PDB file of C-alpha atoms in Angstrom:
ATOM      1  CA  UNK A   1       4.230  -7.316 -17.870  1.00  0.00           C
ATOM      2  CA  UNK A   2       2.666  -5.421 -15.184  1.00  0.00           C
ATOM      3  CA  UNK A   3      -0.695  -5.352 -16.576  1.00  0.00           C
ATOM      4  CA  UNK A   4      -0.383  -9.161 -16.943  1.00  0.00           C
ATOM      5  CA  UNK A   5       1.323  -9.175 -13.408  1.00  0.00           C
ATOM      6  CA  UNK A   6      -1.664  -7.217 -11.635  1.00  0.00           C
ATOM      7  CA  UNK A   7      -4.386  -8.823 -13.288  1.00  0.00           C
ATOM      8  CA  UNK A   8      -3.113 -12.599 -12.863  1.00  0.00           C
ATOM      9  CA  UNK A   9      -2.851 -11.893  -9.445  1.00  0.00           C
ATOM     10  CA  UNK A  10      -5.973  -9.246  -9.093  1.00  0.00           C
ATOM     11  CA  UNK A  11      -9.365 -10.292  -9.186  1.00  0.00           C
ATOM     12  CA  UNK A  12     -11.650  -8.837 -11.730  1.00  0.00           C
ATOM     13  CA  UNK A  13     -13.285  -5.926 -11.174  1.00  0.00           C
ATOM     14  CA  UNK A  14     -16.834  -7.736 -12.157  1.00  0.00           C
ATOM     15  CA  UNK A  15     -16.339 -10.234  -9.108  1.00  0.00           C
ATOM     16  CA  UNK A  16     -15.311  -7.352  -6.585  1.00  0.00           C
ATOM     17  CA  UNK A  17     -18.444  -5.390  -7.944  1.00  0.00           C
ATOM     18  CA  UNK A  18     -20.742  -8.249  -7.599  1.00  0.00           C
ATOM     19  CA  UNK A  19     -18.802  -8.574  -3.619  1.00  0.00           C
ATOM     20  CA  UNK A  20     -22.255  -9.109  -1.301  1.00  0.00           C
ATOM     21  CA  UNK A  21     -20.729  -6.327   0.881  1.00  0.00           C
ATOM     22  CA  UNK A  22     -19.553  -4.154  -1.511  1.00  0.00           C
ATOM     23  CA  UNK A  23     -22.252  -4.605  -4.053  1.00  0.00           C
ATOM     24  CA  UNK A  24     -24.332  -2.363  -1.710  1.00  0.00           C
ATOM     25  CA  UNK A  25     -22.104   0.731  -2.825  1.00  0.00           C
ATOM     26  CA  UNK A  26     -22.629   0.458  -6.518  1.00  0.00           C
ATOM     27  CA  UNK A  27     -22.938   4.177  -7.878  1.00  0.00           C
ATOM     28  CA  UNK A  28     -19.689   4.740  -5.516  1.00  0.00           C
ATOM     29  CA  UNK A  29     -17.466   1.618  -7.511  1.00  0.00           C
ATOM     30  CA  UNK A  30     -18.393   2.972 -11.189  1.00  0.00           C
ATOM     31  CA  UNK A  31     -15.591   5.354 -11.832  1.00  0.00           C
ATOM     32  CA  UNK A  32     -13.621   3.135 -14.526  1.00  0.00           C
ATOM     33  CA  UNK A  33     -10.284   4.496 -12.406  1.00  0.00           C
ATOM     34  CA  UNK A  34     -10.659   2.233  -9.380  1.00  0.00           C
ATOM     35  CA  UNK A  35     -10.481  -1.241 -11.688  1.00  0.00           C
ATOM     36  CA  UNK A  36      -8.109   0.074 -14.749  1.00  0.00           C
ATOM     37  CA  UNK A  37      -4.305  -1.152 -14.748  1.00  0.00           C
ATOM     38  CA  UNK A  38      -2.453   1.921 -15.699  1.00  0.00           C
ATOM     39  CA  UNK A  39       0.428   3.155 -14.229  1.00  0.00           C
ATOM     40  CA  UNK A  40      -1.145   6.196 -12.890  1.00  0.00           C
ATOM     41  CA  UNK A  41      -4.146   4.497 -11.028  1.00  0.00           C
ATOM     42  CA  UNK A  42      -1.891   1.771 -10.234  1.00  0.00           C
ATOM     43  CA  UNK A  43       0.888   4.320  -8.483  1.00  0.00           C
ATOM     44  CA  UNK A  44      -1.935   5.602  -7.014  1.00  0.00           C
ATOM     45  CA  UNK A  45      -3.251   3.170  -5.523  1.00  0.00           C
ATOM     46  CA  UNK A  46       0.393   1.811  -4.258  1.00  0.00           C
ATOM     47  CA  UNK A  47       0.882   5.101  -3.094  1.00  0.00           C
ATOM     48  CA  UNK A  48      -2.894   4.905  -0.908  1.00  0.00           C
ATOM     49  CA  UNK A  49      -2.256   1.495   0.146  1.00  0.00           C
ATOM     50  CA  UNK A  50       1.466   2.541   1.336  1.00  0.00           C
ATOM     51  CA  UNK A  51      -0.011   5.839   3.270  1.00  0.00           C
ATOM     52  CA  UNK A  52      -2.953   3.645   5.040  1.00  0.00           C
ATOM     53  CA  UNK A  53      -0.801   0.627   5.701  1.00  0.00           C
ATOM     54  CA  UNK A  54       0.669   2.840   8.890  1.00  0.00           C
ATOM     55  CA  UNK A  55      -2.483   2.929  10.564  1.00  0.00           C
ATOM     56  CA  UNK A  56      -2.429   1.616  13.880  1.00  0.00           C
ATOM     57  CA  UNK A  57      -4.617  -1.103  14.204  1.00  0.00           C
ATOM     58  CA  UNK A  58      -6.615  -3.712  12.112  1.00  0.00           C
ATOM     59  CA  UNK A  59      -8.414  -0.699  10.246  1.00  0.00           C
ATOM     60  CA  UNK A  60      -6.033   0.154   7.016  1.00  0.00           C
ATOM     61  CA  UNK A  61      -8.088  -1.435   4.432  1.00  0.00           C
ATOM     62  CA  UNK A  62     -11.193   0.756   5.905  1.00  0.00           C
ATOM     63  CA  UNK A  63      -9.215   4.191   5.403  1.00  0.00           C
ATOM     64  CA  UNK A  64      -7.645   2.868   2.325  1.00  0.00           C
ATOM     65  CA  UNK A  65     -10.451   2.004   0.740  1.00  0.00           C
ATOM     66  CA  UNK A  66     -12.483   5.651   0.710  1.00  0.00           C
ATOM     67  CA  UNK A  67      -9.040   7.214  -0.002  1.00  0.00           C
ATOM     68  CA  UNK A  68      -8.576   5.146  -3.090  1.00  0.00           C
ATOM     69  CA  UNK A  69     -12.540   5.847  -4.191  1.00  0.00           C
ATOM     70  CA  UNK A  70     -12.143   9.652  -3.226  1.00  0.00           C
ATOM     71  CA  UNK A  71      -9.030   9.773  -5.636  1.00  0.00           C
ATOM     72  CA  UNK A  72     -10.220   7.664  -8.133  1.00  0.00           C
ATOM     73  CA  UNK A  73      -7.148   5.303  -8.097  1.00  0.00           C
ATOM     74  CA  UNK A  74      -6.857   1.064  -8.112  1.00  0.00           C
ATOM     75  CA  UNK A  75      -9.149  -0.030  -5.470  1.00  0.00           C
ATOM     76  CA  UNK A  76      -7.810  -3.557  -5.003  1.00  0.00           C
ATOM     77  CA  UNK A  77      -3.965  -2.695  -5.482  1.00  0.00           C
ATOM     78  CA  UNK A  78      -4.364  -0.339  -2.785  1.00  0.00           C
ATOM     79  CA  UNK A  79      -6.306  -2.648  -0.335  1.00  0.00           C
ATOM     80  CA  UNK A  80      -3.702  -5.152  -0.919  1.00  0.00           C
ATOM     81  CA  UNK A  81      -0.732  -3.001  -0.830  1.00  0.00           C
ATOM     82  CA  UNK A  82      -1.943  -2.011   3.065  1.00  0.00           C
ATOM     83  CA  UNK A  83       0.146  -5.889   3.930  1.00  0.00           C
ATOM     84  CA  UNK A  84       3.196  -4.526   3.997  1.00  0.00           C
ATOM     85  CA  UNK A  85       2.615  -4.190   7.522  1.00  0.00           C
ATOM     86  CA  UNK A  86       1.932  -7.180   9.515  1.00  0.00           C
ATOM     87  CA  UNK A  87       3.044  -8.862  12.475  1.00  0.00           C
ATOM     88  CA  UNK A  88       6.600  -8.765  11.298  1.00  0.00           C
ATOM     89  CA  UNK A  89       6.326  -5.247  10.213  1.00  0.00           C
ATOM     90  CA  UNK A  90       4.979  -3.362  12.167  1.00  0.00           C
ATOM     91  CA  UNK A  91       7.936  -2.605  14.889  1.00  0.00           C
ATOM     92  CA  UNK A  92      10.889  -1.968  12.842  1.00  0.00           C
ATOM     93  CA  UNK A  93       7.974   0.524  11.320  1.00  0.00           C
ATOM     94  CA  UNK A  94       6.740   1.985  14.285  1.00  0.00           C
ATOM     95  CA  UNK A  95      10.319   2.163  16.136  1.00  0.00           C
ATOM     96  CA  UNK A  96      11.258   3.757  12.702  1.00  0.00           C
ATOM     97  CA  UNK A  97       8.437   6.288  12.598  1.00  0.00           C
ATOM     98  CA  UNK A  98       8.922   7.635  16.237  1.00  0.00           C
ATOM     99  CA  UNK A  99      12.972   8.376  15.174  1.00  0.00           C
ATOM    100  CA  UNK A 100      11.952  10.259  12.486  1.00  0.00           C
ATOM    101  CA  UNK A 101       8.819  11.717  14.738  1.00  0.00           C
ATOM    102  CA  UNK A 102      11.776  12.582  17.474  1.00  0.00           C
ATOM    103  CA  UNK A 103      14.019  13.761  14.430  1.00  0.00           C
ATOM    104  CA  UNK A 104      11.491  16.275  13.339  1.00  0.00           C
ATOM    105  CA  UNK A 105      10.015  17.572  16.505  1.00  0.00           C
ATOM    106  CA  UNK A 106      13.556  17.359  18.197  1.00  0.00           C
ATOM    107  CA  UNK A 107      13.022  15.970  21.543  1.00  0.00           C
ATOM    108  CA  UNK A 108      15.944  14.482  22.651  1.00  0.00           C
ATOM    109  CA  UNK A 109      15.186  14.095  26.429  1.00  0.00           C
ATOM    110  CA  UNK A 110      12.586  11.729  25.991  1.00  0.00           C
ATOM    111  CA  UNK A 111      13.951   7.731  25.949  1.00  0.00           C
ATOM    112  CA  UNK A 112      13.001   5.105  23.654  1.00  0.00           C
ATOM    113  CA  UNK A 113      11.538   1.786  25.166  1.00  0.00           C
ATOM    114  CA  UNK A 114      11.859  -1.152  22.995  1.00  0.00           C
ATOM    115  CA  UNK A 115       8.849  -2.917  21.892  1.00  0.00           C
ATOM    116  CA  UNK A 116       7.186  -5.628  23.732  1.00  0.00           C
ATOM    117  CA  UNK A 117       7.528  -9.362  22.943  1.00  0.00           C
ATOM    118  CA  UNK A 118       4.425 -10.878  20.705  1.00  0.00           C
ATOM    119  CA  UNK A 119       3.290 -13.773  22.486  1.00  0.00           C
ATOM    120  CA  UNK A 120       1.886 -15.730  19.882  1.00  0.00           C
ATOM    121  CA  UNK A 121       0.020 -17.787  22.533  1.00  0.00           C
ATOM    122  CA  UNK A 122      -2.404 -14.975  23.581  1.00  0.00           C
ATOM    123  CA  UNK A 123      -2.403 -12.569  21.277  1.00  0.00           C
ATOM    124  CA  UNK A 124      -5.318 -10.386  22.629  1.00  0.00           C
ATOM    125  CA  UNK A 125      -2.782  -9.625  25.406  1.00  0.00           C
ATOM    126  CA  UNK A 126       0.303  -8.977  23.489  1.00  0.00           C
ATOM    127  CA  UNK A 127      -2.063  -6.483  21.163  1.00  0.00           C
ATOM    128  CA  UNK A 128      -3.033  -4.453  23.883  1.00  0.00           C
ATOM    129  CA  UNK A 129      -0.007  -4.519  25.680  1.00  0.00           C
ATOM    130  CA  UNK A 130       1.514  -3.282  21.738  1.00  0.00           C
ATOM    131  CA  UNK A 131      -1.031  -0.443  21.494  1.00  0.00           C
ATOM    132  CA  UNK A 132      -0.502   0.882  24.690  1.00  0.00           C
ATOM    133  CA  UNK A 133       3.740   0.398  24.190  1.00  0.00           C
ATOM    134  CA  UNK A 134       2.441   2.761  21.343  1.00  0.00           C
ATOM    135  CA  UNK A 135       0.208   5.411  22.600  1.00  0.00           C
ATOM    136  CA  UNK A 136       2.841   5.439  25.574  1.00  0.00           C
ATOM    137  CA  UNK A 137       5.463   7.202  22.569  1.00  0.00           C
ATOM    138  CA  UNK A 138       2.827  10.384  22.065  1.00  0.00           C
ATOM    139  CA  UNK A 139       3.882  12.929  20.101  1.00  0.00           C
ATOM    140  CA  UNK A 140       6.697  11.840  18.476  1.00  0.00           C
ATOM    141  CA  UNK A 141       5.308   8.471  17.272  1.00  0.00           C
ATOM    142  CA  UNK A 142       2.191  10.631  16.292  1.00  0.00           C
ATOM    143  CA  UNK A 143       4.399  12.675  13.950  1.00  0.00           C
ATOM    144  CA  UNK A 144       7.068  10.435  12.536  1.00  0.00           C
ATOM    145  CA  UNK A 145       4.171   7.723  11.500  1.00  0.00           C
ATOM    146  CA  UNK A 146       2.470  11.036   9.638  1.00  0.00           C
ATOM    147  CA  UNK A 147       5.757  11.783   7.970  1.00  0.00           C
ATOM    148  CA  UNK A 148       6.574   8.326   7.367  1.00  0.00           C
ATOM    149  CA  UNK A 149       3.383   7.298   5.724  1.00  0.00           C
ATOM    150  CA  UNK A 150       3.958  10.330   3.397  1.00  0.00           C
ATOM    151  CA  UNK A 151       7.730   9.429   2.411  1.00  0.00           C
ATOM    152  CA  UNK A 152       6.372   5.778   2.319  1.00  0.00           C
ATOM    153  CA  UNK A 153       3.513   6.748  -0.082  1.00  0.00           C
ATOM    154  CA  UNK A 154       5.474   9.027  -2.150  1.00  0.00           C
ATOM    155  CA  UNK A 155       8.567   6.422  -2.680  1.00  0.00           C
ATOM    156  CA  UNK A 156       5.961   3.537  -3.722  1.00  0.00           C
ATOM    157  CA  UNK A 157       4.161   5.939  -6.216  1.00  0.00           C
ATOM    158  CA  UNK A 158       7.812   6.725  -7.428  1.00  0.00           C
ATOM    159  CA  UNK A 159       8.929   3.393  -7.598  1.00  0.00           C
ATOM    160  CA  UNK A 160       5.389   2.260  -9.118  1.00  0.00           C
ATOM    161  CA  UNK A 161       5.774   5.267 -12.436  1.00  0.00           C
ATOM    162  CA  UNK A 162       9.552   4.891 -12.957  1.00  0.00           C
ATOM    163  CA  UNK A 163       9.450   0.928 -12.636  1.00  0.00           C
ATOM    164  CA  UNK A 164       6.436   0.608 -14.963  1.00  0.00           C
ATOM    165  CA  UNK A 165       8.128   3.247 -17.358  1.00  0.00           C
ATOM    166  CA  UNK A 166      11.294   1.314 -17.633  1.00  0.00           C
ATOM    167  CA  UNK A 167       9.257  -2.009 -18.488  1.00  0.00           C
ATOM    168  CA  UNK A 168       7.913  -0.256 -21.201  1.00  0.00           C
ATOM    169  CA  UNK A 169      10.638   0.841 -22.799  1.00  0.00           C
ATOM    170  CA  UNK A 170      12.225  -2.124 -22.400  1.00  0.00           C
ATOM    171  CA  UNK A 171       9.614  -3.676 -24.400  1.00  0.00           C
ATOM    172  CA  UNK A 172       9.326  -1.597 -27.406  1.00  0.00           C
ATOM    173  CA  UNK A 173      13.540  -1.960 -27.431  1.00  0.00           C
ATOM    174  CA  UNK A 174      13.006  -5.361 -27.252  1.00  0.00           C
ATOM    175  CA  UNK A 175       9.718  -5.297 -30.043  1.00  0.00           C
ATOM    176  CA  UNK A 176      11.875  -3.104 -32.048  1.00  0.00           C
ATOM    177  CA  UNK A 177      15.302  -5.183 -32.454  1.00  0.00           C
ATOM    178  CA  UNK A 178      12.306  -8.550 -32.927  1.00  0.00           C
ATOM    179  CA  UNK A 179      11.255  -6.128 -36.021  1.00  0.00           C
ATOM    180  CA  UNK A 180      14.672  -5.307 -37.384  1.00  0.00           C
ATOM    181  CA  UNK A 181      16.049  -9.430 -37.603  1.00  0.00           C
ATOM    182  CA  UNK A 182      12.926 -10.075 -38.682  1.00  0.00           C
ATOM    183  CA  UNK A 183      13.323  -7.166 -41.786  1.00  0.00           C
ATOM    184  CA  UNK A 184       9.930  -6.147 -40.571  1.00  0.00           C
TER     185      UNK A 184
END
């Protein structure tokens, strides 16, 4: 199932290759690591897709990408496991991240402001005024999104190996009592 899964819902590595922008990378897309669905390059590339999806900003697919080609794991799975965070996401995340920041670097004096309001209307605005809500939390947002994109990437990779493991024994149980009604 979660080879059918990824590649009904994946789109084939010969149509990302042949990608106008991407095409222009060739020698870079070869390795057969980045396109195979196994549950190592797929952890993997959960586990990428998980770490870059906590950078601020409209730029995770950029770092995820050249992390997933450096360590030779799924290429798309990780640029589409970066949409965890959106919109909706993102400030239970960051609010999140600068506890665990504050947790590790133990500043306690320092007061938490809650996040602005998304005006949906103008959304330029409401970005900027976001980004600077952020860079206003410093160090211990700095920190805590660090050590959150770790835990983050390390619990998908987990989930990714022990979920895909438990599928497959599940289906040679299954294959095996088909066998023994059948008197095969």
């Amino acid at each position: 199932m979660p080879r059918k899964f990824f590649r009904k819902h994946l789109p084939s590595h010969e149509s990302v290759r042949n990608h106008r922008h991407i095409a222009r990378f060739g020698g870079f897309l070869q390795h057969p690591n980045l396109w195979h669905l196994n549950r190592h390059s797929v952890a993997g590339g959960v586990a990428v897709g998980m770490f870059a999806g906590l950078v601020p900003g409209p730029f995770q697919m950029l770092v995820a990408a050249p992390i997933a080609v450096v360590l030779r794991v799924n290429l798309p799975v990780a640029l589409v496991t970066t949409f965890y965070t959106n919109p909706f996401t993102i400030g239970p995340l960051y609010v999140l991240a600068y506890l665990i920041g504050r947790l590790i670097i133990g500043a306690n004096g320092t007061a938490f402001r809650a996040p602005p309001e998304m005006e949906w209307s103008q959304l330029g605005a409401s970005f900027r005024t976001f980004m600077d809500w952020s860079l206003s939390l410093g160090t211990p947002l700095a920190v805590g999104l660090m050590a959150l994109a770790v835990i983050m990437a390390a619990l998908g990779y987990a989930c990714v190996q022990i979920g895909w493991r438990a599928y497959v024994i599940r289906a040679w149980r299954r294959r095996g009592q088909l066998r023994s009604k059948h008197g095969l």
